[in-house]
mmCIF file with all atom_site columns, C-alpha atoms and ligand atoms in Angstrom:
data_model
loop_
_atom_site.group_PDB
_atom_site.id
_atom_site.type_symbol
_atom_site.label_atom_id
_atom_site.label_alt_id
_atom_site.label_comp_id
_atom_site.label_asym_id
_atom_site.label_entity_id
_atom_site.label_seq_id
_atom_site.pdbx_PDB_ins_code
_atom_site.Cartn_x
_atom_site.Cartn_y
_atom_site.Cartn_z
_atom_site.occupancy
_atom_site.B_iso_or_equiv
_atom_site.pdbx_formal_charge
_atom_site.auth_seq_id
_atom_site.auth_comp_id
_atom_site.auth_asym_id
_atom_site.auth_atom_id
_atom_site.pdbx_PDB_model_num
ATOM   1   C  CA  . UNK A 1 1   ? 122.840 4.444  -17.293 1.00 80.00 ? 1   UNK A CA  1
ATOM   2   C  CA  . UNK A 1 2   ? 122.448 2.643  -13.751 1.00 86.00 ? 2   UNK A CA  1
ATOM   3   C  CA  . UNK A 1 3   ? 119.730 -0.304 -13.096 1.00 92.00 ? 3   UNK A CA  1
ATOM   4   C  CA  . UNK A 1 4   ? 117.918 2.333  -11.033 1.00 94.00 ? 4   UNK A CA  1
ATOM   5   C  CA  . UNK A 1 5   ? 118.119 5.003  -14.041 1.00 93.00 ? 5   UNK A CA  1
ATOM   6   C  CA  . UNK A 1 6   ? 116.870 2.509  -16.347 1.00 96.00 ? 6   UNK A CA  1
ATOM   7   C  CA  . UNK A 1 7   ? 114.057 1.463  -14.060 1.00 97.00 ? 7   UNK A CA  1
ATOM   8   C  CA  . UNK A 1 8   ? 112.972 5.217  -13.441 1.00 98.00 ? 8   UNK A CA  1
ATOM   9   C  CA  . UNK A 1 9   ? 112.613 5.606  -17.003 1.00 98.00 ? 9   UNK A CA  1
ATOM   10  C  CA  . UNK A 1 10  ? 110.782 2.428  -17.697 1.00 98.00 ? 10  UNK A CA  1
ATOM   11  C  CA  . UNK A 1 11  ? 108.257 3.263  -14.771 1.00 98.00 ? 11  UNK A CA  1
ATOM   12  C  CA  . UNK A 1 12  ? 107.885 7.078  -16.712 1.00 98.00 ? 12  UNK A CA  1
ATOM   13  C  CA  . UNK A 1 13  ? 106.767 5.486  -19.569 1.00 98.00 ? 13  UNK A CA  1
ATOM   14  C  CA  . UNK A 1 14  ? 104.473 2.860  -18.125 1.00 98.00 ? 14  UNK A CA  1
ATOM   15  C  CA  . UNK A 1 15  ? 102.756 5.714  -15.836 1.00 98.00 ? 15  UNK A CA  1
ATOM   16  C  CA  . UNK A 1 16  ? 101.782 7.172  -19.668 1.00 98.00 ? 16  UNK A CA  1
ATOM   17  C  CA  . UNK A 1 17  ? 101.149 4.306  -20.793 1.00 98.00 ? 17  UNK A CA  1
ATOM   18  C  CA  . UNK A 1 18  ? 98.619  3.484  -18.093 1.00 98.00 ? 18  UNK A CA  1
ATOM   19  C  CA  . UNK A 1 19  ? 96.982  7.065  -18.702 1.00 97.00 ? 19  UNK A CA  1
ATOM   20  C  CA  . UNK A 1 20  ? 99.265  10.396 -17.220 1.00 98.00 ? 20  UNK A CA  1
ATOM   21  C  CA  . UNK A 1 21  ? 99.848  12.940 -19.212 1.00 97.00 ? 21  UNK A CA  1
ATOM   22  C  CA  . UNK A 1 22  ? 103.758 12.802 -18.303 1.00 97.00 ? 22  UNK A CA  1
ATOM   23  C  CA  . UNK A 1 23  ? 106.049 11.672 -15.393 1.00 98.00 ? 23  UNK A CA  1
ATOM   24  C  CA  . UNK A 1 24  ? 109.272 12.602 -14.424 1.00 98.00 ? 24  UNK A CA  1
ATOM   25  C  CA  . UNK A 1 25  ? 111.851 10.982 -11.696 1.00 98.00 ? 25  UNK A CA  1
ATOM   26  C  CA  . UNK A 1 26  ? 112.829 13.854 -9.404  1.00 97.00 ? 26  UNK A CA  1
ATOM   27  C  CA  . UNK A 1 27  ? 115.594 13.360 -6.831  1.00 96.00 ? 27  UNK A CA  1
ATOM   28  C  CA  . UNK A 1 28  ? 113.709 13.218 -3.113  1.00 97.00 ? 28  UNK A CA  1
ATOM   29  C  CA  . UNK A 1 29  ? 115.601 16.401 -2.347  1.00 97.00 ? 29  UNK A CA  1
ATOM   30  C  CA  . UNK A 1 30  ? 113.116 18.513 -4.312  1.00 97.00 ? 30  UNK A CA  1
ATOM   31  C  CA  . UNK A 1 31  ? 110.001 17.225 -2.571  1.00 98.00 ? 31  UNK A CA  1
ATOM   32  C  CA  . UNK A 1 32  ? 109.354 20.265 0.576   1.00 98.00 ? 32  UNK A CA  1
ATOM   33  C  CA  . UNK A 1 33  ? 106.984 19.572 3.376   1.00 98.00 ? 33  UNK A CA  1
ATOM   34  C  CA  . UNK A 1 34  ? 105.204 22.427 5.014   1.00 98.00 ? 34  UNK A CA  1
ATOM   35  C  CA  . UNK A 1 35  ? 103.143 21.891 8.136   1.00 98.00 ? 35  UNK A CA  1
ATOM   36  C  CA  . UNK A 1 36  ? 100.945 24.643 6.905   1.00 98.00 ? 36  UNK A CA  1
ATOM   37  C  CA  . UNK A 1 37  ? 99.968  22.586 4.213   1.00 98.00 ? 37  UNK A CA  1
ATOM   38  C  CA  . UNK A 1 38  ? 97.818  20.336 6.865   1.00 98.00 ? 38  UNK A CA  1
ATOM   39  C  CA  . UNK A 1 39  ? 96.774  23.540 8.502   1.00 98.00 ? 39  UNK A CA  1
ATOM   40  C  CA  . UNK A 1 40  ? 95.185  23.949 5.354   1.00 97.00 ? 40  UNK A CA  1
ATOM   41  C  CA  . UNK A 1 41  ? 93.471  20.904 5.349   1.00 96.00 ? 41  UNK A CA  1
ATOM   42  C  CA  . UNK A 1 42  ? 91.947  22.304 8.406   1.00 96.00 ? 42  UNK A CA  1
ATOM   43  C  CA  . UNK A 1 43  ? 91.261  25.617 8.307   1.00 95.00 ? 43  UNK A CA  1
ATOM   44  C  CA  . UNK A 1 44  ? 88.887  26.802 5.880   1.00 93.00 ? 44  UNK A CA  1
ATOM   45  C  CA  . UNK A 1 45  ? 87.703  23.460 7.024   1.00 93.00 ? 45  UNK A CA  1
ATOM   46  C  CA  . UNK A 1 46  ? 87.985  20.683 3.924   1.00 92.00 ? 46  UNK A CA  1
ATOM   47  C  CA  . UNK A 1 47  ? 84.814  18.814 4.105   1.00 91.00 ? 47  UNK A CA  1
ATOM   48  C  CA  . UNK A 1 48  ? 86.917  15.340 3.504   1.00 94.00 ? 48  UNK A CA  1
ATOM   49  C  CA  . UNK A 1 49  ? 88.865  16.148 6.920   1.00 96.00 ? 49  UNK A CA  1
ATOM   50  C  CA  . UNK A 1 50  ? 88.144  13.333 9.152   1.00 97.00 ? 50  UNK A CA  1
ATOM   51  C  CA  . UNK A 1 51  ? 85.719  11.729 6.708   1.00 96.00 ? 51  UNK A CA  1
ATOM   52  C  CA  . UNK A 1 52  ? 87.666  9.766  4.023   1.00 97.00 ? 52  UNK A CA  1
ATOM   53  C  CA  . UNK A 1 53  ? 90.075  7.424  5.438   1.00 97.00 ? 53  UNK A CA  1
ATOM   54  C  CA  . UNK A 1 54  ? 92.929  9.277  3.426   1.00 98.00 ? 54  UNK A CA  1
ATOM   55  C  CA  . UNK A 1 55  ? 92.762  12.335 4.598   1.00 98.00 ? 55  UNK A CA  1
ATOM   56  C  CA  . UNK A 1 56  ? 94.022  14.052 7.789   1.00 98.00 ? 56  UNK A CA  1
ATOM   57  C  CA  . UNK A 1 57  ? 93.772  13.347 10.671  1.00 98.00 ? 57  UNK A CA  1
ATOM   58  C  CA  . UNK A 1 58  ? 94.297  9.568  9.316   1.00 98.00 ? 58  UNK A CA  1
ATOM   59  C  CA  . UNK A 1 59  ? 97.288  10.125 7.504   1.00 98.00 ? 59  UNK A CA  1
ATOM   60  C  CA  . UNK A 1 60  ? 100.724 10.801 9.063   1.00 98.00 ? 60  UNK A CA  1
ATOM   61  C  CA  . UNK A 1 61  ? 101.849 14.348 10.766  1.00 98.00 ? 61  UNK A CA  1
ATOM   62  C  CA  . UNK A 1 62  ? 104.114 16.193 7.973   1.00 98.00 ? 62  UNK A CA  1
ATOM   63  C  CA  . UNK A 1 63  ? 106.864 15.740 10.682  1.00 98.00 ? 63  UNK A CA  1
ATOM   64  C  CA  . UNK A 1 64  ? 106.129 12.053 10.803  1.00 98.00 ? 64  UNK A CA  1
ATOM   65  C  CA  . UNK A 1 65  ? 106.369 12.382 6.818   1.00 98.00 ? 65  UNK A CA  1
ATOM   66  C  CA  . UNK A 1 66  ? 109.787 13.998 7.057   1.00 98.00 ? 66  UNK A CA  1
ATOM   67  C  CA  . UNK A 1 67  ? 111.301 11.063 8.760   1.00 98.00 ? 67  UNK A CA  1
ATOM   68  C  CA  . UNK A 1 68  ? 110.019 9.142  6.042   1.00 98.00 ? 68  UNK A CA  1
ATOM   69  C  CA  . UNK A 1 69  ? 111.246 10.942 3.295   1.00 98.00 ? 69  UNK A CA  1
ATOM   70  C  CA  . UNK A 1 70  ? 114.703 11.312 4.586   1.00 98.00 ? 70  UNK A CA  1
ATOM   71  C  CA  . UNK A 1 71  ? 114.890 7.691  4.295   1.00 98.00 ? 71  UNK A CA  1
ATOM   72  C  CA  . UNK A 1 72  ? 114.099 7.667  -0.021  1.00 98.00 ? 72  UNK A CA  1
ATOM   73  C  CA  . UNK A 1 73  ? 116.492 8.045  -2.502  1.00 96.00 ? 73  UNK A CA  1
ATOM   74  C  CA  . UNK A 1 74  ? 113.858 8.307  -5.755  1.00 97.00 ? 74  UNK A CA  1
ATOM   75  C  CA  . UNK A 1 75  ? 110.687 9.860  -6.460  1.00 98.00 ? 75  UNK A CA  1
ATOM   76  C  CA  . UNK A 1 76  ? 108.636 9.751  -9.589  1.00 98.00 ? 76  UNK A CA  1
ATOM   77  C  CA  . UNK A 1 77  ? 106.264 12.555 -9.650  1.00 98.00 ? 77  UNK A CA  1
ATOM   78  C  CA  . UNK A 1 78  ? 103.455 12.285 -11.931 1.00 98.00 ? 78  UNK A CA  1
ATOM   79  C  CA  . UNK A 1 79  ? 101.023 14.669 -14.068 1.00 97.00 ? 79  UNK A CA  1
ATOM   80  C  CA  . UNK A 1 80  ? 97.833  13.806 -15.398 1.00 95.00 ? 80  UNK A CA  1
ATOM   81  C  CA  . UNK A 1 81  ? 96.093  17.106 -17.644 1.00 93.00 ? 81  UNK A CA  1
ATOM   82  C  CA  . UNK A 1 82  ? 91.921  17.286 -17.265 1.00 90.00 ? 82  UNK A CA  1
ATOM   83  C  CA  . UNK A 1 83  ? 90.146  19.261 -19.782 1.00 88.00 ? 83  UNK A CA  1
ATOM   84  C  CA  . UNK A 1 84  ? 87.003  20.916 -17.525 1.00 83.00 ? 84  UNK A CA  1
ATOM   85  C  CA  . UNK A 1 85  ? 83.883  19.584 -18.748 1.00 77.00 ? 85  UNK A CA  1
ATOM   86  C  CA  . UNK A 1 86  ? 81.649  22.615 -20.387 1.00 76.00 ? 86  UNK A CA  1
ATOM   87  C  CA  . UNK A 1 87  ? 78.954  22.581 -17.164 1.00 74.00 ? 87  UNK A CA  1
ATOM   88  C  CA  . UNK A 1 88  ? 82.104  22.974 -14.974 1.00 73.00 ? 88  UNK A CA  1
ATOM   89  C  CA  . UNK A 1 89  ? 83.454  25.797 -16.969 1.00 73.00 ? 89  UNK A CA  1
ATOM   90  C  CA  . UNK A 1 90  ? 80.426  27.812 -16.750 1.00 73.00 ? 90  UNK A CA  1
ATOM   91  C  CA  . UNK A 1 91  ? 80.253  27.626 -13.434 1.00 71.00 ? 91  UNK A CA  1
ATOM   92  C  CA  . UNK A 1 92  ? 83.411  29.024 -13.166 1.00 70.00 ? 92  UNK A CA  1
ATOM   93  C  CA  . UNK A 1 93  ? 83.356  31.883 -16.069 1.00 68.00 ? 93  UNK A CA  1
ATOM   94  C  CA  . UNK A 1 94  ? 83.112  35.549 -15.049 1.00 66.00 ? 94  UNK A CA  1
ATOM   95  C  CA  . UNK A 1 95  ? 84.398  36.886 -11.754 1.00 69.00 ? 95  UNK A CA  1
ATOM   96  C  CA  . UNK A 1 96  ? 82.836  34.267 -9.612  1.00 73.00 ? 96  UNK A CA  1
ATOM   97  C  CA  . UNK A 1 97  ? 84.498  34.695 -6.313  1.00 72.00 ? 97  UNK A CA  1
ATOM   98  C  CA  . UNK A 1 98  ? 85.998  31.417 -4.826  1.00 66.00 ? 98  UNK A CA  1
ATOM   99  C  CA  . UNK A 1 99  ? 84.218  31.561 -1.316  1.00 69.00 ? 99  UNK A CA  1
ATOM   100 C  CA  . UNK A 1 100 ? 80.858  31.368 -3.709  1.00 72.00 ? 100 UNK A CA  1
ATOM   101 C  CA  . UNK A 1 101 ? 82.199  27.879 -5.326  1.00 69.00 ? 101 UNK A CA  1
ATOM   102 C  CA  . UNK A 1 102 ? 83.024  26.911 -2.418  1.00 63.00 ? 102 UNK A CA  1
ATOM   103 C  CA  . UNK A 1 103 ? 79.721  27.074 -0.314  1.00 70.00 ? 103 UNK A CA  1
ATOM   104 C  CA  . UNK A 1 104 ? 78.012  25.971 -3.619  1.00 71.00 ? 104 UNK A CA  1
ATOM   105 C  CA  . UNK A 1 105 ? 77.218  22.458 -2.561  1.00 68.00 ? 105 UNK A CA  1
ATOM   106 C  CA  . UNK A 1 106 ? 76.178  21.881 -5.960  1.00 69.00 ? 106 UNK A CA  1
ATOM   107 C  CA  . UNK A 1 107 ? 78.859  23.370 -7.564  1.00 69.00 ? 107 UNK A CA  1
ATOM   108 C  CA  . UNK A 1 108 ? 80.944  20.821 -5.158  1.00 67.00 ? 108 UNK A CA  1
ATOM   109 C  CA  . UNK A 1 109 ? 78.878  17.836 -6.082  1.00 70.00 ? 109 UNK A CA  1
ATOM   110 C  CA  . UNK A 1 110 ? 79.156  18.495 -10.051 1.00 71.00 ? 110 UNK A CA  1
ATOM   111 C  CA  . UNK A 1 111 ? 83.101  18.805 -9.570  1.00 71.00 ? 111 UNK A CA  1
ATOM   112 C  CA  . UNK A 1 112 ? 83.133  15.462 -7.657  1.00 69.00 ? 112 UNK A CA  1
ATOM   113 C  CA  . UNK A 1 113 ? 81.146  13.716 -10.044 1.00 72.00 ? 113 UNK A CA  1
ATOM   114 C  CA  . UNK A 1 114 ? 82.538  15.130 -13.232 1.00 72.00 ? 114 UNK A CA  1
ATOM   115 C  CA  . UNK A 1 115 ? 86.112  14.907 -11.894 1.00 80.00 ? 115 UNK A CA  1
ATOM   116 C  CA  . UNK A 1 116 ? 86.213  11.763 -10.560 1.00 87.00 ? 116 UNK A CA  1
ATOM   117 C  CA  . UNK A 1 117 ? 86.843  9.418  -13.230 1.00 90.00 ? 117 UNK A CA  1
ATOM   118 C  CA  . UNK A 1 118 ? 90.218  11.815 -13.673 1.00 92.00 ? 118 UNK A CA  1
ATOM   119 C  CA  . UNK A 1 119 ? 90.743  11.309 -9.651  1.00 93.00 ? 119 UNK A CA  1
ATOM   120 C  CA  . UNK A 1 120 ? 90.383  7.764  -9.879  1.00 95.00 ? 120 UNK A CA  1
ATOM   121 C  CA  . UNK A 1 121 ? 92.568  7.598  -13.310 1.00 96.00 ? 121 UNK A CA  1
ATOM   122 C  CA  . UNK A 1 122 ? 95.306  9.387  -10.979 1.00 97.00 ? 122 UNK A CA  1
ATOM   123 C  CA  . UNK A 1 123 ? 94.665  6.611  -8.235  1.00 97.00 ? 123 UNK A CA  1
ATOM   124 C  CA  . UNK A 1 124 ? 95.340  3.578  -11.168 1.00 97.00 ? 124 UNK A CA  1
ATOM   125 C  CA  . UNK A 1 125 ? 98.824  5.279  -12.263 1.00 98.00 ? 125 UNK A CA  1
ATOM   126 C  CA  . UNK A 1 126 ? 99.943  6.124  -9.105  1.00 98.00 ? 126 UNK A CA  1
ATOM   127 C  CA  . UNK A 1 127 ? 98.994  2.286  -7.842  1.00 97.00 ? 127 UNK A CA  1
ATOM   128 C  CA  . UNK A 1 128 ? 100.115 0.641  -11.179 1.00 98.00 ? 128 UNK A CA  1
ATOM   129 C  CA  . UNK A 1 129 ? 103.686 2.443  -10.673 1.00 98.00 ? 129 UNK A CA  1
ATOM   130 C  CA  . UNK A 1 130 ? 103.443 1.116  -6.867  1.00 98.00 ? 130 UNK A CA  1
ATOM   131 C  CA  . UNK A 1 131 ? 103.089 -1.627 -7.812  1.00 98.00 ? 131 UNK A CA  1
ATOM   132 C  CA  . UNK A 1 132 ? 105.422 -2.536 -10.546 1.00 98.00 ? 132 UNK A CA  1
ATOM   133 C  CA  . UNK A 1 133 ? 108.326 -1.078 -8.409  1.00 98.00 ? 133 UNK A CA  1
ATOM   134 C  CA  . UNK A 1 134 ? 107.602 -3.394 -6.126  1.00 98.00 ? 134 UNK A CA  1
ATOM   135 C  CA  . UNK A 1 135 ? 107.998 -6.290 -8.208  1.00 98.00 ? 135 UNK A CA  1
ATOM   136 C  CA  . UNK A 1 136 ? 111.185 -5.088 -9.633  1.00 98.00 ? 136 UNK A CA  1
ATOM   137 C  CA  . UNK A 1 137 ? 112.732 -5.055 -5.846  1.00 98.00 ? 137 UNK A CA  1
ATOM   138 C  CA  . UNK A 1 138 ? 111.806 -1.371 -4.211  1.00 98.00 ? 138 UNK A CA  1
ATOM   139 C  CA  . UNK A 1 139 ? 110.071 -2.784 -1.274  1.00 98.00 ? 139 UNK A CA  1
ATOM   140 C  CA  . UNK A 1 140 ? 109.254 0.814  0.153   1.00 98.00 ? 140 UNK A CA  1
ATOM   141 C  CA  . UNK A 1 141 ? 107.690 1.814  -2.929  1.00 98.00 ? 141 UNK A CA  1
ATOM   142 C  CA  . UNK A 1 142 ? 104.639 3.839  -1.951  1.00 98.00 ? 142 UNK A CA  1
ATOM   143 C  CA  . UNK A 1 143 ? 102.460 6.233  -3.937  1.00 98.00 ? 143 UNK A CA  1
ATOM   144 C  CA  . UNK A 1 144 ? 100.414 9.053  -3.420  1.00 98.00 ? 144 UNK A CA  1
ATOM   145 C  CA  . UNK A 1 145 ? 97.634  10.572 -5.400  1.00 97.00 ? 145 UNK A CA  1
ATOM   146 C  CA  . UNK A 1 146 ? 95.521  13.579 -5.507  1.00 96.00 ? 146 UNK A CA  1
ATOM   147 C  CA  . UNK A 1 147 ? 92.640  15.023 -3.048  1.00 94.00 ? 147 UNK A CA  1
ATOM   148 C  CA  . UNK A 1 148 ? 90.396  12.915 -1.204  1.00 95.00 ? 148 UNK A CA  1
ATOM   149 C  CA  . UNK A 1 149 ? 90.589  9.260  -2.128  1.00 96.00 ? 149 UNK A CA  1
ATOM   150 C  CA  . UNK A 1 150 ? 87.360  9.288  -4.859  1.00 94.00 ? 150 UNK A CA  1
ATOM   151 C  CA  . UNK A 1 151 ? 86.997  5.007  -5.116  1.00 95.00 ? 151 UNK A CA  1
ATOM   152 C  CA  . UNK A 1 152 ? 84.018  4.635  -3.249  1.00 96.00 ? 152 UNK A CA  1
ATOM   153 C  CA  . UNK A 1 153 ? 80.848  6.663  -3.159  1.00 92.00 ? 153 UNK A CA  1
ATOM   154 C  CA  . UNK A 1 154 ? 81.010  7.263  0.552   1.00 93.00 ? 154 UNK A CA  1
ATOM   155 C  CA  . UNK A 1 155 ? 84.093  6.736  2.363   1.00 97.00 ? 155 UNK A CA  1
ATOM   156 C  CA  . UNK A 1 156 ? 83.009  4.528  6.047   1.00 97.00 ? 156 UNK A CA  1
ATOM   157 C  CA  . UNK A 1 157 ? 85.953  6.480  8.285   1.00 97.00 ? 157 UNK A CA  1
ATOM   158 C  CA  . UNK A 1 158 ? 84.736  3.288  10.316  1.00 96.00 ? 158 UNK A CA  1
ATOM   159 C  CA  . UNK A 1 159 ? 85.187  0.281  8.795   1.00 96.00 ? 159 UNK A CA  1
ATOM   160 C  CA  . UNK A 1 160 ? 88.491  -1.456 6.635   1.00 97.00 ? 160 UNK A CA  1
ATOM   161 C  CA  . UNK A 1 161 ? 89.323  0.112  3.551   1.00 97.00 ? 161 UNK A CA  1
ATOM   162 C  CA  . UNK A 1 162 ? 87.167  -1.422 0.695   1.00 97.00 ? 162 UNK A CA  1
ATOM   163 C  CA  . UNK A 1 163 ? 90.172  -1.238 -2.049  1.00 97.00 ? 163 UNK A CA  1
ATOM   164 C  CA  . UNK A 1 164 ? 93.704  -1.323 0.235   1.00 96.00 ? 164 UNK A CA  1
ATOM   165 C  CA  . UNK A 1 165 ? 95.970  -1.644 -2.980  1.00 94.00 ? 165 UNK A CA  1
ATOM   166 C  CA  . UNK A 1 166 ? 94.576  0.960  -4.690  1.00 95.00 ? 166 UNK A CA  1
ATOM   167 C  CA  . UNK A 1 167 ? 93.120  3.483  -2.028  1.00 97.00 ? 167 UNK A CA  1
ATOM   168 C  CA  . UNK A 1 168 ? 96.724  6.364  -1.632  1.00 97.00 ? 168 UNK A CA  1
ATOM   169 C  CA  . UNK A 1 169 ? 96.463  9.410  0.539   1.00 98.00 ? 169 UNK A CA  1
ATOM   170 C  CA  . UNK A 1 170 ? 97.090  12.450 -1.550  1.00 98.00 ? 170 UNK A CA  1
ATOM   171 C  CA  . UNK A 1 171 ? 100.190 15.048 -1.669  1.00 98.00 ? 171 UNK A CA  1
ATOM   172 C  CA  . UNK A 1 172 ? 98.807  17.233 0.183   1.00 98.00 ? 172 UNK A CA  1
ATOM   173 C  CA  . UNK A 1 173 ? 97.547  14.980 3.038   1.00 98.00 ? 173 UNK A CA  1
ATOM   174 C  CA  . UNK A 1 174 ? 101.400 13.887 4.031   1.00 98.00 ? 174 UNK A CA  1
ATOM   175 C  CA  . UNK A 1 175 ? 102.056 17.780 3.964   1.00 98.00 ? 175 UNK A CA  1
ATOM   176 C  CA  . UNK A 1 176 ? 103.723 18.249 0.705   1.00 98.00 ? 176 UNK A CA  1
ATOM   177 C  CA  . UNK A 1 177 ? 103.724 21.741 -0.267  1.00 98.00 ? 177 UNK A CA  1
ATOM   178 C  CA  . UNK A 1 178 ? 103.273 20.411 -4.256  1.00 97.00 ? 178 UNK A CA  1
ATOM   179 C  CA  . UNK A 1 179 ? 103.758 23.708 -5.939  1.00 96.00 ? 179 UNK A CA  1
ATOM   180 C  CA  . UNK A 1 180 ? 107.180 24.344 -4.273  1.00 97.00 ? 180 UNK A CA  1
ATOM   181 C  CA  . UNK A 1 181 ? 107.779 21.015 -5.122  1.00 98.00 ? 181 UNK A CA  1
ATOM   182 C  CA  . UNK A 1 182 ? 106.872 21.283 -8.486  1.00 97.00 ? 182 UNK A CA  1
ATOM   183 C  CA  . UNK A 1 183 ? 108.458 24.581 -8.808  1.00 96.00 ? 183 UNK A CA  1
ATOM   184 C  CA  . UNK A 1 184 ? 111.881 23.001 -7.770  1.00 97.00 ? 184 UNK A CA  1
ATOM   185 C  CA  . UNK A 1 185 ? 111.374 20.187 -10.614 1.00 97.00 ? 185 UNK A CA  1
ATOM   186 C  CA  . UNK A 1 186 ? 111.076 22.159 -12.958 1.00 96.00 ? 186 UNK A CA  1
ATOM   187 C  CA  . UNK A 1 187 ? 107.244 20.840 -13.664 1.00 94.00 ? 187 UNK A CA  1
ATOM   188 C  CA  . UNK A 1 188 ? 104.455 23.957 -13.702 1.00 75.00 ? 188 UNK A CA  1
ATOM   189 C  CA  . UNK A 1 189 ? 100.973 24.102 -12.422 1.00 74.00 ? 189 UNK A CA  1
ATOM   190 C  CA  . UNK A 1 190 ? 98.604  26.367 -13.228 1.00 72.00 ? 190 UNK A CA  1
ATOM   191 C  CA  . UNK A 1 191 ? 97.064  28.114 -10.650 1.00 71.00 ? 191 UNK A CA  1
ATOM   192 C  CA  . UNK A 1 192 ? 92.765  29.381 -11.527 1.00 69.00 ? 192 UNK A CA  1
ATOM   193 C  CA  . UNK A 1 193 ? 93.082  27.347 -14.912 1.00 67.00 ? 193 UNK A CA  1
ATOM   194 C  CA  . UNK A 1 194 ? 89.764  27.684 -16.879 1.00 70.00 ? 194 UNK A CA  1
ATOM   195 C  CA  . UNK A 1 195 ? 90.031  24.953 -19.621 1.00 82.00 ? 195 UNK A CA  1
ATOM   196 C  CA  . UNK A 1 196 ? 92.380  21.952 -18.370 1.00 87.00 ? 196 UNK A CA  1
ATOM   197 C  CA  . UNK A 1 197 ? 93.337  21.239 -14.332 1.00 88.00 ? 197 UNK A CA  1
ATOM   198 C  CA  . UNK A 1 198 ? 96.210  18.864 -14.101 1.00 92.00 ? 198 UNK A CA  1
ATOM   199 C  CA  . UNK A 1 199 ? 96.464  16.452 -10.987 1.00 94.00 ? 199 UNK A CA  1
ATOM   200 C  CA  . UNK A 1 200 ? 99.989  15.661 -9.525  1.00 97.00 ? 200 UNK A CA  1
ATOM   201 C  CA  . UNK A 1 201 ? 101.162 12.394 -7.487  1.00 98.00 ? 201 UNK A CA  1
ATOM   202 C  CA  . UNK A 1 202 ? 104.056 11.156 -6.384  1.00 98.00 ? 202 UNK A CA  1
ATOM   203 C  CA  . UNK A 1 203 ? 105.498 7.747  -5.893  1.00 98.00 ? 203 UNK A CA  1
ATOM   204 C  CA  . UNK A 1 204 ? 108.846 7.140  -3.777  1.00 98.00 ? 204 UNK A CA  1
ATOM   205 C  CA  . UNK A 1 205 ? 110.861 4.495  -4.970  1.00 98.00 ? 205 UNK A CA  1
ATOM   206 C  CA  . UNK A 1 206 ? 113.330 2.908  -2.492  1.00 96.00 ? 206 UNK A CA  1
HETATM 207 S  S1  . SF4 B 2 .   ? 88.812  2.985  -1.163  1.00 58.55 ? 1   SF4 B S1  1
HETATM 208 FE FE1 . SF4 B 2 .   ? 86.834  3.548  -0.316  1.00 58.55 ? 1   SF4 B FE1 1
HETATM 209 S  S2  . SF4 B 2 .   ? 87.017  2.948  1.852   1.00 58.55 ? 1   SF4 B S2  1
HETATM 210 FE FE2 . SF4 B 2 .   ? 89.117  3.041  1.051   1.00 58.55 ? 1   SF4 B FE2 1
HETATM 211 S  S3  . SF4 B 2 .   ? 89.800  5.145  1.514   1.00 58.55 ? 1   SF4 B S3  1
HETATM 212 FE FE3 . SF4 B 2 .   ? 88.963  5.153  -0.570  1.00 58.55 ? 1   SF4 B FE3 1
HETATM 213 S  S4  . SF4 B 2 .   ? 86.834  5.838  -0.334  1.00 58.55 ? 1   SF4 B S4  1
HETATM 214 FE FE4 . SF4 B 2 .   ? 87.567  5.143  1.712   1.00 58.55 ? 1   SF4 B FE4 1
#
C-alpha cells in the first residue's frame, strides 16, 4: 500500500470517527461538473443564492472549478445518513406535491432548524478531514460540504466570514453534478427518501 493509500484510509476512518456515516477515497476522475447544476441554483430561484457567503454567485464558476479539479489527484467523498425527525415526516407523507414544500415557508424553516445540527455535523467532518490532510503534507486539501453553509443564524453576505476554517461551500455550489458523481463511485443516493436523507461532501486531497 502507498503513503497516499495509507493516508486515504486513515482519513476514511477518522471522517467516521468524527461522525459520517461512511467515506470512501474516489479517484478525481469520477467527480463530473455540470454547469446546469449552478443554473439550478438559479432557476427555481434558491433562496440562499446571493445570501450566504457560500453559495453562488460567491463561489467559483463550474468552469473555474474544472481548472481546479484537473489539478487533484485524490478525493475523499463523504456520507453522513439523517433519520427525518417525525414533524418533518408528516409534512412530507401523502402525495404532497414538491412546489407546495417548497413555497411552505414554514415547512422551509422546520427543515432548517431540524436539519441543521446534521448540516453543521457535515461541516465538522468535512473541516476535520481538511484539516488533518493538511497537517500530514496535502497543502491543497480543501473540502466541501452540503447546501447552504448552516453555522450562523443569518449569513452577513457583507461582512468577513464569522468561522473561515470551518465555513465550506457545498457540492453543488462548485457545480458538481453529485448524483453522477456518486453514481460513478459506486455510492447511492436516494432520491424522495421518507425516513433517512443522507448528505454528501467531498474533500480533494493534493
Ligand atoms: S460561517 Fe457564518 S458568515 Fe461564514 S459563510 Fe457560514 S453562515 Fe456565512
Amino acid at each position: 500500500m502507498s503513503g497516499v493509500e495509507k493516508d486515504l484510509e486513515e482519513l476514511s476512518k477518522l471522517a467516521v470517527t468524527l461522525g459520517a456515516s461512511r467515506a470512501k477515497p474516489v479517484p478525481v476522475g469520477v467527480i463530473v461538473v455540470d454547469e446546469r447544476v449552478q443554473l439550478k441554483c438559479r432557476y427555481p430561484p434558491c433562496p440562499f443564492y446571493g445570501r450566504n457567503r457560500m453559495c453562488p454567485p460567491f463561489t467559483p464558476t463550474a468552469e473555474e472549478f474544472r481548472k481546479y479539479l484537473a489539478m487533484y489527484r485524490h478525493a475523499l467523498i463523504v456520507q453522513l445518513d439523517v433519520p427525518l425527525t417525525e414533524d418533518i415526516k408528516s409534512r412530507i407523507r401523502g402525495d404532497v406535491k414538491l412546489e407546495e414544500l417548497f413555497l411552505d415557508g414554514d415547512f422551509s424553516s422546520v427543515l432548517r432548524r431540524e436539519g441543521r445540527q446534521a448540516w453543521k455535523l457535515l461541516n465538522h467532518v468535512i473541516s476535520g478531514i481538511e484539516r488533518e490532510s493538511f497537517r500530514r503534507g496535502y497543502r491543497f486539501a480543501v473540502g466541501f460540504a452540503a447546501g447552504s453553509c448552516p453555522l450562523c443564524d443569518e449569513c452577513d453576505v457583507s461582512a468577513p466570514c464569522k468561522h473561515p476554517l470551518e465555513a465550506r461551500p457545498s457540492m453543488e455550489a462548485m457545480g458538481i453534478d453529485v448524483q453522477r458523481t456518486l453514481e460513478k463511485a459506486g455510492l447511492g443516493i436516494e432520491w424522495g427518501a421518507r425516513d433517512t436523507v443522507t448528505l454528501t461532501g467531498l474533500v480533494l486531497i493534493d
